[in-house]
mmCIF file of C-alpha atoms in Angstrom:
data_model
loop_
_atom_site.group_PDB
_atom_site.id
_atom_site.type_symbol
_atom_site.label_atom_id
_atom_site.label_comp_id
_atom_site.label_asym_id
_atom_site.label_seq_id
_atom_site.Cartn_x
_atom_site.Cartn_y
_atom_site.Cartn_z
ATOM 1 C CA MET A 1 80.826 155.135 118.021
ATOM 2 C CA ASN A 2 80.666 152.895 114.993
ATOM 3 C CA GLY A 3 76.890 152.942 115.139
ATOM 4 C CA THR A 4 74.026 154.643 116.829
ATOM 5 C CA GLU A 5 73.539 155.052 120.532
ATOM 6 C CA PRO A 6 72.149 151.836 122.083
ATOM 7 C CA SER A 7 69.309 153.640 123.856
ATOM 8 C CA GLN A 8 68.133 155.070 120.547
ATOM 9 C CA THR A 9 68.230 151.806 118.658
ATOM 10 C CA THR A 10 66.334 149.928 121.360
ATOM 11 C CA LEU A 11 63.984 152.655 122.552
ATOM 12 C CA SER A 12 61.154 151.709 120.234
ATOM 13 C CA VAL A 13 61.509 148.078 121.329
ATOM 14 C CA ALA A 14 61.774 148.820 125.023
ATOM 15 C CA ILE A 15 58.738 151.127 125.230
ATOM 16 C CA GLY A 16 55.719 149.321 126.581
ATOM 17 C CA GLN A 17 57.624 146.150 127.495
ATOM 18 C CA ASP A 18 57.844 144.802 131.026
ATOM 19 C CA GLN A 19 61.108 145.177 132.852
ATOM 20 C CA ALA A 20 63.268 142.053 133.067
ATOM 21 C CA GLN A 21 63.272 140.147 136.350
ATOM 22 C CA ALA A 22 67.044 140.399 136.729
ATOM 23 C CA ARG A 23 68.649 143.659 137.674
ATOM 24 C CA PRO A 24 70.952 145.291 135.116
ATOM 25 C CA ILE A 25 74.404 146.359 136.266
ATOM 26 C CA ALA A 26 73.943 149.968 135.113
ATOM 27 C CA THR A 27 70.693 151.796 135.771
ATOM 28 C CA ASP A 28 68.952 154.325 133.529
ATOM 29 C CA TYR A 29 69.865 157.042 136.025
ATOM 30 C CA LEU A 30 73.576 156.171 135.814
ATOM 31 C CA VAL A 31 73.455 156.324 132.015
ATOM 32 C CA ARG A 32 71.728 159.717 132.063
ATOM 33 C CA MET A 33 74.184 161.165 134.593
ATOM 34 C CA MET A 34 77.283 159.801 132.845
ATOM 35 C CA GLY A 35 75.977 160.978 129.488
ATOM 36 C CA LEU A 36 75.339 164.427 130.889
ATOM 37 C CA VAL A 37 78.807 164.662 132.475
ATOM 38 C CA LEU A 38 80.890 163.096 129.703
ATOM 39 C CA TRP A 39 79.186 164.682 126.696
ATOM 40 C CA THR A 40 79.038 168.074 128.406
ATOM 41 C CA CYS A 41 82.790 167.815 129.060
ATOM 42 C CA MET A 42 83.373 166.736 125.471
ATOM 43 C CA PHE A 43 81.763 169.900 124.117
ATOM 44 C CA PRO A 44 84.639 172.241 125.166
ATOM 45 C CA ILE A 45 87.181 169.520 124.386
ATOM 46 C CA ASN A 46 85.855 169.263 120.827
ATOM 47 C CA LEU A 47 85.952 173.048 120.493
ATOM 48 C CA THR A 48 89.555 172.955 121.679
ATOM 49 C CA GLY A 49 90.273 170.222 119.140
ATOM 50 C CA ILE A 50 88.860 172.324 116.313
ATOM 51 C CA ILE A 51 91.088 175.272 117.249
ATOM 52 C CA THR A 52 94.250 173.233 117.856
ATOM 53 C CA ASN A 53 93.909 171.177 114.679
ATOM 54 C CA VAL A 54 93.425 174.323 112.605
ATOM 55 C CA ILE A 55 96.671 175.604 114.145
ATOM 56 C CA ASN A 56 98.398 172.262 113.532
ATOM 57 C CA SER A 57 97.326 172.297 109.881
ATOM 58 C CA ARG A 58 98.671 175.781 109.357
ATOM 59 C CA VAL A 59 101.997 174.987 111.021
ATOM 60 C CA PHE A 60 102.557 171.829 108.964
ATOM 61 C CA LEU A 61 101.716 173.751 105.813
ATOM 62 C CA GLN A 62 104.250 176.362 106.942
ATOM 63 C CA GLN A 63 106.880 173.639 107.330
ATOM 64 C CA GLY A 64 106.125 172.332 103.838
ATOM 65 C CA VAL A 65 104.408 169.158 102.695
ATOM 66 C CA ARG A 66 105.428 168.853 99.041
ATOM 67 C CA ASN A 67 108.869 167.488 99.828
ATOM 68 C CA ASP A 68 108.271 166.046 103.298
ATOM 69 C CA SER A 69 106.178 162.889 103.680
ATOM 70 C CA THR A 70 106.117 163.153 107.464
ATOM 71 C CA ASN A 71 104.659 166.669 107.359
ATOM 72 C CA ALA A 72 102.127 165.523 104.766
ATOM 73 C CA GLY A 73 101.102 162.724 107.103
ATOM 74 C CA PHE A 74 100.834 165.064 110.091
ATOM 75 C CA LEU A 75 98.780 167.513 108.026
ATOM 76 C CA SER A 76 96.362 164.747 107.025
ATOM 77 C CA LEU A 77 96.145 163.575 110.631
ATOM 78 C CA SER A 78 95.309 167.111 111.773
ATOM 79 C CA LEU A 79 92.593 167.472 109.127
ATOM 80 C CA PHE A 80 90.965 164.143 109.990
ATOM 81 C CA ASP A 81 91.111 164.997 113.701
ATOM 82 C CA LEU A 82 89.621 168.399 112.928
ATOM 83 C CA PHE A 83 86.586 166.957 111.154
ATOM 84 C CA SER A 84 86.319 164.230 113.776
ATOM 85 C CA CYS A 85 85.834 166.930 116.408
ATOM 86 C CA VAL A 86 83.416 168.883 114.182
ATOM 87 C CA THR A 87 81.152 165.894 113.562
ATOM 88 C CA SER A 88 80.772 165.086 117.270
ATOM 89 C CA ILE A 89 79.879 168.663 118.273
ATOM 90 C CA PRO A 90 76.141 168.283 117.437
ATOM 91 C CA TYR A 91 75.765 165.272 119.716
ATOM 92 C CA SER A 92 77.431 167.129 122.579
ATOM 93 C CA PHE A 93 75.170 170.107 121.905
ATOM 94 C CA CYS A 94 72.118 167.876 122.443
ATOM 95 C CA PHE A 95 72.958 167.731 126.134
ATOM 96 C CA VAL A 96 72.439 171.501 126.239
ATOM 97 C CA VAL A 97 69.009 171.040 124.670
ATOM 98 C CA ILE A 98 67.857 169.037 127.692
ATOM 99 C CA PHE A 99 68.121 172.201 129.804
ATOM 100 C CA THR A 100 66.656 174.586 127.252
ATOM 101 C CA HIS A 101 63.843 172.538 125.672
ATOM 102 C CA GLY A 102 63.376 169.436 127.801
ATOM 103 C CA ALA A 103 63.915 165.679 127.582
ATOM 104 C CA PRO A 104 61.785 164.873 124.479
ATOM 105 C CA GLU A 105 63.616 167.404 122.339
ATOM 106 C CA HIS A 106 66.889 166.130 123.776
ATOM 107 C CA VAL A 107 66.135 162.551 122.675
ATOM 108 C CA THR A 108 65.072 163.741 119.217
ATOM 109 C CA CYS A 109 68.225 165.839 118.910
ATOM 110 C CA ARG A 110 70.371 162.811 119.749
ATOM 111 C CA ALA A 111 68.606 160.724 117.113
ATOM 112 C CA TYR A 112 69.467 163.143 114.316
ATOM 113 C CA ALA A 113 72.942 163.909 115.702
ATOM 114 C CA THR A 114 73.755 160.204 115.666
ATOM 115 C CA PHE A 115 74.440 160.397 111.944
ATOM 116 C CA GLY A 116 77.244 162.829 112.732
ATOM 117 C CA LEU A 117 78.734 160.138 114.967
ATOM 118 C CA PHE A 118 78.835 157.773 112.010
ATOM 119 C CA ALA A 119 81.205 160.188 110.271
ATOM 120 C CA HIS A 120 83.121 160.747 113.523
ATOM 121 C CA ALA A 121 83.731 157.005 113.903
ATOM 122 C CA ALA A 122 84.950 156.653 110.311
ATOM 123 C CA LEU A 123 87.261 159.667 110.624
ATOM 124 C CA HIS A 124 88.712 158.365 113.873
ATOM 125 C CA ASN A 125 89.489 155.011 112.258
ATOM 126 C CA MET A 126 91.257 156.869 109.448
ATOM 127 C CA SER A 127 93.255 158.937 111.961
ATOM 128 C CA THR A 128 94.378 155.754 113.682
ATOM 129 C CA TRP A 129 95.937 154.348 110.522
ATOM 130 C CA ILE A 130 97.459 157.638 109.465
ATOM 131 C CA THR A 131 99.182 157.601 112.867
ATOM 132 C CA VAL A 132 100.424 154.084 112.108
ATOM 133 C CA TYR A 133 101.758 155.291 108.747
ATOM 134 C CA ILE A 134 103.538 158.242 110.382
ATOM 135 C CA SER A 135 105.094 155.971 113.001
ATOM 136 C CA LEU A 136 106.355 153.710 110.212
ATOM 137 C CA ILE A 137 107.947 156.642 108.380
ATOM 138 C CA ARG A 138 109.606 157.949 111.549
ATOM 139 C CA SER A 139 110.906 154.501 112.415
ATOM 140 C CA LEU A 140 112.440 154.041 108.975
ATOM 141 C CA CYS A 141 113.849 157.592 109.086
ATOM 142 C CA VAL A 142 115.867 156.543 112.117
ATOM 143 C CA THR A 143 116.862 153.067 110.949
ATOM 144 C CA PHE A 144 117.342 153.709 107.197
ATOM 145 C CA PRO A 145 117.778 157.498 106.858
ATOM 146 C CA LEU A 146 119.262 157.385 103.353
ATOM 147 C CA LYS A 147 116.539 155.239 101.791
ATOM 148 C CA VAL A 148 113.365 156.512 103.417
ATOM 149 C CA LYS A 149 112.966 159.538 101.142
ATOM 150 C CA LEU A 150 113.034 157.276 98.115
ATOM 151 C CA MET A 151 110.541 154.848 99.655
ATOM 152 C CA PHE A 152 108.039 157.343 101.099
ATOM 153 C CA THR A 153 107.630 160.254 98.731
ATOM 154 C CA PRO A 154 104.781 162.779 99.137
ATOM 155 C CA LYS A 155 103.056 161.046 96.209
ATOM 156 C CA VAL A 156 103.177 157.725 98.065
ATOM 157 C CA THR A 157 101.774 159.436 101.160
ATOM 158 C CA VAL A 158 98.822 160.814 99.193
ATOM 159 C CA ILE A 159 98.108 157.349 97.760
ATOM 160 C CA VAL A 160 98.240 155.768 101.224
ATOM 161 C CA ILE A 161 95.886 158.384 102.681
ATOM 162 C CA LEU A 162 93.416 157.940 99.829
ATOM 163 C CA PHE A 163 93.535 154.173 100.330
ATOM 164 C CA ILE A 164 92.827 154.567 104.059
ATOM 165 C CA PHE A 165 89.918 156.895 103.280
ATOM 166 C CA CYS A 166 88.395 154.578 100.658
ATOM 167 C CA PHE A 167 88.856 151.525 102.876
ATOM 168 C CA PHE A 168 87.101 152.793 106.016
ATOM 169 C CA LEU A 169 84.350 154.917 104.508
ATOM 170 C CA PRO A 170 82.275 151.990 103.142
ATOM 171 C CA PHE A 171 82.191 150.321 106.572
ATOM 172 C CA GLN A 172 80.360 153.277 108.063
ATOM 173 C CA PHE A 173 78.318 154.044 104.968
ATOM 174 C CA MET A 174 76.912 150.502 104.752
ATOM 175 C CA TYR A 175 75.733 150.689 108.347
ATOM 176 C CA SER A 176 74.153 154.129 108.007
ATOM 177 C CA ILE A 177 72.074 153.286 104.925
ATOM 178 C CA PHE A 178 70.285 150.556 106.913
ATOM 179 C CA THR A 179 69.587 152.927 109.802
ATOM 180 C CA LYS A 180 66.678 155.349 109.702
ATOM 181 C CA ILE A 181 64.879 157.917 111.838
ATOM 182 C CA VAL A 182 61.355 156.980 112.985
ATOM 183 C CA TRP A 183 58.866 158.869 115.118
ATOM 184 C CA ILE A 184 57.172 157.009 117.963
ATOM 185 C CA PHE A 185 54.897 157.956 120.824
ATOM 186 C CA HIS A 186 56.615 157.862 124.217
ATOM 187 C CA PRO A 187 54.203 157.389 127.144
ATOM 188 C CA ARG A 188 56.650 158.821 129.702
ATOM 189 C CA TYR A 189 56.886 162.151 127.875
ATOM 190 C CA ASN A 190 53.322 161.931 126.522
ATOM 191 C CA THR A 191 54.530 163.064 123.117
ATOM 192 C CA SER A 192 56.186 161.726 119.986
ATOM 193 C CA ILE A 193 59.956 161.580 119.761
ATOM 194 C CA ALA A 194 62.442 160.672 117.012
ATOM 195 C CA VAL A 195 64.665 157.652 117.417
ATOM 196 C CA ALA A 196 67.358 156.137 115.229
ATOM 197 C CA VAL A 197 66.483 152.509 114.463
ATOM 198 C CA ASP A 198 68.871 150.071 112.824
ATOM 199 C CA SER A 199 67.488 147.120 110.883
ATOM 200 C CA PRO A 200 68.590 143.496 111.402
ATOM 201 C CA MET A 201 70.847 143.931 108.370
ATOM 202 C CA ALA A 202 72.438 146.976 110.010
ATOM 203 C CA GLN A 203 73.027 145.012 113.216
ATOM 204 C CA ASN A 204 74.763 142.236 111.270
ATOM 205 C CA ILE A 205 76.917 144.825 109.506
ATOM 206 C CA PHE A 206 77.678 146.428 112.867
ATOM 207 C CA TYR A 207 78.852 143.092 114.290
ATOM 208 C CA TYR A 208 81.416 142.527 111.534
ATOM 209 C CA GLN A 209 82.280 146.214 111.511
ATOM 210 C CA GLN A 210 83.213 146.023 115.187
ATOM 211 C CA LEU A 211 85.118 142.797 114.646
ATOM 212 C CA ILE A 212 87.225 144.229 111.827
ATOM 213 C CA THR A 213 87.600 147.938 112.637
ATOM 214 C CA LYS A 214 87.608 147.802 116.446
ATOM 215 C CA GLN A 215 89.345 144.532 117.235
ATOM 216 C CA ILE A 216 91.451 143.075 114.432
ATOM 217 C CA LEU A 217 92.726 146.296 112.839
ATOM 218 C CA PRO A 218 93.385 148.166 116.143
ATOM 219 C CA ALA A 219 95.318 145.140 117.420
ATOM 220 C CA ILE A 220 97.456 145.247 114.277
ATOM 221 C CA ALA A 221 97.861 149.034 114.626
ATOM 222 C CA ILE A 222 98.971 148.755 118.254
ATOM 223 C CA SER A 223 101.495 146.064 117.345
ATOM 224 C CA ILE A 224 102.958 148.117 114.486
ATOM 225 C CA VAL A 225 103.213 151.321 116.537
ATOM 226 C CA THR A 226 104.747 149.494 119.508
ATOM 227 C CA ILE A 227 107.363 147.763 117.331
ATOM 228 C CA ASN A 228 108.190 150.986 115.472
ATOM 229 C CA THR A 229 108.539 152.922 118.715
ATOM 230 C CA GLY A 230 110.791 150.229 120.188
ATOM 231 C CA LEU A 231 113.020 150.288 117.099
ATOM 232 C CA MET A 232 113.240 154.090 117.240
ATOM 233 C CA PHE A 233 114.173 154.061 120.916
ATOM 234 C CA ARG A 234 116.895 151.518 120.341
ATOM 235 C CA LYS A 235 118.340 153.323 117.321
ATOM 236 C CA LEU A 236 118.231 156.744 118.979
ATOM 237 C CA LEU A 237 120.020 155.440 122.061
ATOM 238 C CA GLU A 238 122.700 153.854 119.840
ATOM 239 C CA VAL A 239 123.147 157.093 117.863
ATOM 240 C CA ARG A 240 123.283 159.177 121.030
ATOM 241 C CA LYS A 241 125.896 156.858 122.557
ATOM 242 C CA TRP A 242 127.990 156.968 119.373
ATOM 243 C CA ARG A 243 127.844 160.775 119.199
ATOM 244 C CA LEU A 244 128.849 161.186 122.813
ATOM 245 C CA GLN A 245 131.763 158.803 122.377
ATOM 246 C CA ASN A 246 132.969 160.689 119.295
ATOM 247 C CA SER A 247 132.598 164.057 120.990
ATOM 248 C CA SER A 248 134.660 162.862 123.947
ATOM 249 C CA ASP A 249 137.540 162.055 121.581
ATOM 250 C CA SER A 250 137.581 165.450 119.860
ATOM 251 C CA LYS A 251 140.605 167.695 120.000
ATOM 252 C CA ARG A 252 141.030 170.252 122.738
ATOM 253 C CA ASP A 253 141.034 173.934 121.855
ATOM 254 C CA ASP A 254 143.830 176.485 122.429
ATOM 255 C CA CYS A 255 142.780 177.083 126.045
ATOM 256 C CA GLY A 256 143.264 173.431 126.894
ATOM 257 C CA THR A 257 139.558 172.678 127.261
ATOM 258 C CA ASN A 258 137.568 170.099 125.373
ATOM 259 C CA SER A 259 135.715 171.914 122.600
ATOM 260 C CA SER A 260 133.027 169.248 122.541
ATOM 261 C CA GLU A 261 131.840 169.991 126.068
ATOM 262 C CA LYS A 262 129.738 172.886 124.784
ATOM 263 C CA SER A 263 128.078 170.685 122.184
ATOM 264 C CA LYS A 264 127.374 167.746 124.463
ATOM 265 C CA LYS A 265 124.508 169.315 126.369
ATOM 266 C CA PRO A 266 122.430 170.554 123.451
ATOM 267 C CA LEU A 267 123.029 167.312 121.572
ATOM 268 C CA ALA A 268 121.947 165.207 124.539
ATOM 269 C CA SER A 269 119.019 167.519 125.229
ATOM 270 C CA LYS A 270 117.809 167.261 121.626
ATOM 271 C CA ASP A 271 117.915 163.472 121.729
ATOM 272 C CA ILE A 272 116.115 163.382 125.070
ATOM 273 C CA ASP A 273 113.420 165.761 123.778
ATOM 274 C CA LEU A 274 112.806 163.492 120.802
ATOM 275 C CA ILE A 275 112.537 160.437 123.053
ATOM 276 C CA LYS A 276 110.138 162.290 125.372
ATOM 277 C CA PHE A 277 108.026 163.367 122.409
ATOM 278 C CA MET A 278 107.837 159.845 121.031
ATOM 279 C CA SER A 279 107.095 158.176 124.358
ATOM 280 C CA THR A 280 104.418 160.707 125.366
ATOM 281 C CA THR A 281 102.495 160.754 122.101
ATOM 282 C CA THR A 282 102.772 156.981 121.650
ATOM 283 C CA SER A 283 101.589 156.278 125.211
ATOM 284 C CA ILE A 284 98.530 158.506 124.850
ATOM 285 C CA TYR A 285 97.742 157.050 121.437
ATOM 286 C CA LEU A 286 98.007 153.451 122.651
ATOM 287 C CA PHE A 287 95.951 154.139 125.783
ATOM 288 C CA CYS A 288 93.141 155.782 123.801
ATOM 289 C CA ILE A 289 93.121 152.939 121.270
ATOM 290 C CA LEU A 290 93.002 150.359 124.051
ATOM 291 C CA MET A 291 89.955 152.115 125.516
ATOM 292 C CA GLY A 292 88.249 151.549 122.167
ATOM 293 C CA PHE A 293 88.488 147.793 122.712
ATOM 294 C CA ILE A 294 86.150 147.891 125.711
ATOM 295 C CA PRO A 295 82.724 148.148 124.020
ATOM 296 C CA SER A 296 83.826 146.130 121.014
ATOM 297 C CA ILE A 297 85.050 143.159 123.042
ATOM 298 C CA ALA A 298 81.973 143.439 125.245
ATOM 299 C CA ILE A 299 79.506 143.203 122.380
ATOM 300 C CA MET A 300 81.394 140.258 120.905
ATOM 301 C CA ASP A 301 81.824 138.227 124.082
ATOM 302 C CA PHE A 302 78.849 139.010 126.325
ATOM 303 C CA PRO A 303 75.384 138.350 124.835
ATOM 304 C CA GLU A 304 73.596 140.400 127.494
ATOM 305 C CA LEU A 305 75.808 143.404 126.864
ATOM 306 C CA GLY A 306 74.531 144.727 123.560
ATOM 307 C CA PHE A 307 71.823 146.660 121.790
ATOM 308 C CA THR A 308 68.909 144.749 123.328
ATOM 309 C CA GLY A 309 70.574 142.813 126.150
ATOM 310 C CA LEU A 310 69.846 143.084 129.831
ATOM 311 C CA ASN A 311 72.949 145.254 130.322
ATOM 312 C CA LYS A 312 72.362 147.563 127.374
ATOM 313 C CA ASN A 313 72.892 150.491 129.761
ATOM 314 C CA LEU A 314 76.370 149.241 130.656
ATOM 315 C CA PHE A 315 77.072 148.839 126.953
ATOM 316 C CA GLN A 316 76.078 152.459 126.438
ATOM 317 C CA VAL A 317 78.370 153.578 129.259
ATOM 318 C CA THR A 318 81.362 151.800 127.676
ATOM 319 C CA PHE A 319 80.705 153.584 124.389
ATOM 320 C CA MET A 320 80.561 156.957 126.161
ATOM 321 C CA ILE A 321 83.933 156.294 127.792
ATOM 322 C CA ARG A 322 85.410 155.281 124.449
ATOM 323 C CA PHE A 323 84.125 158.430 122.780
ATOM 324 C CA PHE A 324 85.587 160.512 125.578
ATOM 325 C CA PHE A 325 89.070 159.135 124.990
ATOM 326 C CA ASP A 326 88.639 159.377 121.210
ATOM 327 C CA THR A 327 87.936 163.079 121.699
ATOM 328 C CA ILE A 328 90.993 163.590 123.887
ATOM 329 C CA ASN A 329 93.168 161.760 121.365
ATOM 330 C CA SER A 330 91.931 164.059 118.586
ATOM 331 C CA SER A 331 92.151 167.343 120.503
ATOM 332 C CA PHE A 332 95.390 167.656 122.453
ATOM 333 C CA ASN A 333 98.174 166.781 120.016
ATOM 334 C CA PHE A 334 99.018 170.475 119.640
ATOM 335 C CA PHE A 335 100.070 170.794 123.294
ATOM 336 C CA PHE A 336 102.540 167.917 122.960
ATOM 337 C CA TYR A 337 103.887 169.225 119.657
ATOM 338 C CA ILE A 338 104.509 172.694 121.076
ATOM 339 C CA ARG A 339 105.971 171.308 124.302
ATOM 340 C CA VAL A 340 108.586 168.879 123.014
ATOM 341 C CA SER A 341 109.134 169.587 119.311
ATOM 342 C CA SER A 342 111.489 172.514 118.726
ATOM 343 C CA ARG A 343 110.861 172.365 114.972
ATOM 344 C CA PHE A 344 107.092 172.647 115.432
ATOM 345 C CA LYS A 345 107.553 175.436 117.968
ATOM 346 C CA SER A 346 109.770 177.385 115.584
ATOM 347 C CA ALA A 347 107.332 176.984 112.673
ATOM 348 C CA PHE A 348 104.434 177.972 114.934
ATOM 349 C CA ALA A 349 106.198 181.140 116.056
ATOM 350 C CA SER A 350 107.226 181.985 112.503
ATOM 351 C CA SER A 351 103.755 181.395 111.067
ATOM 352 C CA PHE A 352 101.761 183.420 113.567
ATOM 353 C CA HIS A 353 104.403 186.112 114.085
ATOM 354 C CA SER A 354 104.400 186.880 110.368
ATOM 355 C CA SER A 355 100.587 187.028 110.380
ATOM 356 C CA CYS A 356 100.620 189.477 113.268
ATOM 357 C CA ASN A 357 103.146 191.665 111.470
ATOM 358 C CA LYS A 358 100.971 191.736 108.338
ATOM 359 C CA ASN A 359 97.928 192.756 110.344
ATOM 360 C CA VAL A 360 99.856 195.514 112.122
ATOM 361 C CA SER A 361 101.288 196.862 108.866
ATOM 362 C CA LYS A 362 97.833 197.291 107.311
ATOM 363 C CA PRO A 363 96.587 200.915 107.366
#
């Protein structure tokens, strides 16, 4: 999340205080169980994401990035997703510690692993806008195919990616420098534990960080991706209709059969595959981004749903759900690429087949 876990930031405040008269919507038990289930599930998903994004990076390098802005964008997206998965692994691993070392060590592990989540949140924000940039390139490739290569050169892509990196990194860095690890005595465990505590300045930064990076900018990103996808659908359907009409008017061959009949099916199949690829990846992307609105809107609109509110447990649950979908969004692109993109599938086969041949040829 863009910040530390709510239970960690409020633990030092909550210890020793009387429970509120009103009942919170989510209990401590529900938070522990959901955390155990979701973060345990995220551990193999993150491992899968590391493997698949390494493969994606190699395939896009195989396809070439020096003269292809789209491949350069996909390569950058794969690298950001890769490190996004890497930085959330330690936090998932902390839920293994609870079985091996006990609850106090588990809480301490989460406190230190939280700083990895700061990087994860920043990297995920960067991935979101790289996806927006890729969708813009693909949309213009369909609508203005002759001009797009002049507009979006690999050099322009590098500049855009560097701008995205330099824009989002300070948001997370400013929050983290006002957050520190402190050791406190916990009466329930009868021992000292480490907790991550954010200062009032950090909480103010977090508020505006959520407003900008998790409400305003995602709303803009969703709008851009939706419009670009709609334009691509419309243009592809027009092109497909035009091609089919032209193929139906082609000359017949010597046997009296229409020579275009053989080319209709693969042409239509290729167009349909592209539409399926676009609709599937866009739908998953938009759904995962929409899930990110849940905790952000909650903390902005409901005073009791925050770091120290009555329903801080519910707030924590919403962040867990958001992280879960962030992880899925970063980990499973490979399976859609290999399923619906013939170009990616061909480059994948070529890349790893040649590697296997080299290994076999070694004495």
